Structures are given as C-alpha cells and as structure tokens.
Coordinates of C-alpha atoms in Angstrom, one line a residue:
X1 CA 25.7 9.8 -10.5
X2 CA 22.8 9.0 -12.8
X3 CA 19.4 7.8 -11.7
X4 CA 18.8 4.0 -12.0
X5 CA 16.9 2.8 -15.1
X6 CA 13.8 1.0 -13.9
X7 CA 12.6 0.5 -17.5
X8 CA 13.4 -3.3 -17.7
X9 CA 11.7 -3.9 -14.3
X10 CA 8.6 -1.9 -15.3
X11 CA 8.4 -3.9 -18.5
X12 CA 7.8 -7.0 -16.4
X13 CA 4.8 -5.5 -14.7
X14 CA 1.5 -6.0 -16.5
X15 CA -0.2 -2.7 -15.9
X16 CA -3.9 -2.7 -16.8
X17 CA -5.5 -0.6 -19.6
X18 CA -5.7 2.3 -17.2
X19 CA -2.0 2.0 -16.4
X20 CA -2.5 0.5 -12.9
X21 CA -1.5 -2.7 -11.1
X22 CA -2.8 -3.9 -7.8
X23 CA -0.4 -3.8 -4.9
X24 CA -0.7 -5.7 -1.6
X25 CA 1.1 -4.3 1.4
X26 CA 2.2 -6.9 3.9
X27 CA 4.1 -6.4 7.2
X28 CA 7.5 -8.0 6.5
X29 CA 8.1 -9.6 9.9
X30 CA 4.6 -10.8 10.8
X31 CA 3.0 -11.6 7.5
X32 CA 0.0 -9.4 8.4
X33 CA -1.8 -8.1 5.3
X34 CA -2.1 -4.4 5.8
X35 CA -3.9 -3.0 2.8
X36 CA -4.5 -3.2 -1.0
X37 CA -3.9 -0.2 -3.3
X38 CA -2.9 0.6 -6.8
X39 CA 0.4 1.7 -8.4
X40 CA 1.2 3.2 -11.7
X41 CA 4.6 3.4 -13.3
X42 CA 5.5 6.6 -11.5
X43 CA 4.5 5.2 -8.1
X44 CA 6.6 2.0 -8.7
X45 CA 9.5 4.1 -9.8
X46 CA 9.3 6.4 -6.8
X47 CA 9.0 3.5 -4.4
X48 CA 12.0 1.8 -5.8
X49 CA 14.0 5.0 -6.0
X50 CA 13.2 6.2 -2.4
X51 CA 12.5 3.0 -0.5
X52 CA 9.3 4.7 0.8
X53 CA 6.0 3.3 -0.6
X54 CA 4.1 5.5 -3.0
X55 CA 0.7 4.5 -4.5
X56 CA -1.6 6.0 -7.1
X57 CA -4.8 7.5 -5.6
X58 CA -7.7 6.7 -8.0
X59 CA -9.9 9.2 -6.1
X60 CA -7.4 12.1 -6.3
X61 CA -5.9 11.0 -9.6
X62 CA -2.4 11.7 -8.3
X63 CA 0.5 10.0 -6.6
X64 CA -0.2 9.2 -2.9
X65 CA 2.9 9.0 -0.8
X66 CA 1.8 6.7 2.1
X67 CA 2.0 8.7 5.3
X68 CA 2.5 12.1 3.7
X69 CA -0.3 13.6 5.8
X70 CA -0.7 11.1 8.6
X71 CA 3.0 10.2 9.3
X72 CA 2.0 6.5 9.0
X73 CA 4.6 5.5 6.4
X74 CA 5.6 2.3 4.8
X75 CA 9.3 1.5 4.3
X76 CA 9.9 -1.0 1.5
X77 CA 11.7 -4.1 2.6
X78 CA 11.0 -6.4 -0.4
X79 CA 9.3 -5.9 -3.8
X80 CA 7.7 -8.9 -5.4
X81 CA 5.7 -9.5 -8.6
X82 CA 3.4 -12.4 -9.2
X83 CA 3.7 -15.0 -11.9
X84 CA 1.6 -13.1 -14.4
X85 CA 3.1 -9.7 -13.5
X86 CA -0.4 -8.3 -12.7
X87 CA -0.1 -8.1 -9.0
X88 CA 2.6 -6.7 -6.6
X89 CA 3.4 -7.8 -3.1
X90 CA 5.2 -5.1 -1.1
X91 CA 6.8 -6.4 2.1
X92 CA 7.0 -3.3 4.2
X93 CA 7.8 -2.0 7.6
X94 CA 4.7 -0.1 8.6
X95 CA 5.0 2.9 10.9
X96 CA 1.8 3.1 13.0
X97 CA -1.5 2.2 11.5
X98 CA -2.1 1.4 7.8
X99 CA -5.8 2.1 7.5
X100 CA -7.3 5.6 7.2
X101 CA -9.9 4.5 9.8
X102 CA -7.1 4.4 12.4
X103 CA -6.9 0.6 12.6
X104 CA -3.7 -1.3 12.1
X105 CA -4.9 -2.8 8.8
X106 CA -7.8 -2.4 6.4
X107 CA -9.2 -5.9 6.9
X108 CA -11.2 -5.3 10.1
X109 CA -14.6 -6.5 8.9
X110 CA -15.2 -10.3 9.1
X111 CA -18.2 -12.3 8.0
X112 CA -19.9 -13.9 10.9
X113 CA -23.4 -15.4 10.9
X114 CA -24.3 -13.8 7.6
X115 CA -23.2 -10.2 8.5
X116 CA -19.9 -8.3 8.6
X117 CA -18.7 -7.4 12.0
X118 CA -15.8 -5.2 13.1
X119 CA -13.2 -7.3 14.9
X120 CA -10.3 -4.8 15.3
X121 CA -10.2 -1.6 17.3
X122 CA -9.4 1.9 16.2
X123 CA -5.9 2.5 17.5
X124 CA -5.6 6.2 16.5
X125 CA -8.4 8.7 16.1
X126 CA -8.6 9.4 12.3
X127 CA -9.1 13.2 13.1
X128 CA -5.7 13.1 14.8
X129 CA -4.1 11.3 11.8
X130 CA -5.4 13.8 9.3
X131 CA -6.0 17.0 11.3
X132 CA -9.8 16.8 10.9

C-alpha cells in the first residue's frame, strides 16, 4: 500500500517565508486552548500520517514530536485551516499537561491591575516530565 499524497492539502496551507505556519492546539471536547506552536511541511505530513501531533521546534531547528520526552502527547482529532490558509487549528486529545512548565496549558499568565499574574497551578513537576 502506498503512502497518502498530502501534496494537495499542503498546497492549501500558506507557509511563511521560512516554511512555517502557526498551529493552535485546542482540547477537542472542552475547547480549552492548550498551546501555540509552529509546523512545517514535514510536521504537517507526519501529523496527518500518524495521528500524533508533530511540530517544528524553532529553537532546536528540528521536528518536535509532542510528548516524545515527557509522554504528554497530543492525538489529532480534527485538523482545520483558517480562511487565509496561514493558521492551523488542531483539535487534539491531550494526554496530561501541554505546557513545559507542568501546567495544563501555556496560557497561565493573566493581566490583572497592570501586571501579569499566574492563575493556574503546576500539575506536574517539570523535572519529572523531562528527567531534569
């Protein structure tokens, strides 16, 4: 059996000059926004092929398979592209926490009285997630 041809789908995504597109991860059943990351063509292809979300790490300059070191994976439920093709919405089933800080999501700082305050607890010690 041959691998699916994702070329036509990739052609509808407006990757930027560096080959990236923003991807928003949202918990499929609650609507909770978990995180924002970037994907390149290879990350999109791997995500569609495997059903497990893969991103592009700009700091490591390599594919980043969500949960490969922490076990906190994202299973793809639905893949959406916005009207301009320049942003992706990934509806996922998140295993554990999504944020490298050990919080459920990456949006735990909220503006209150002119300053950012943390409003969500650490659920898992990051040292336990990453063996530090």
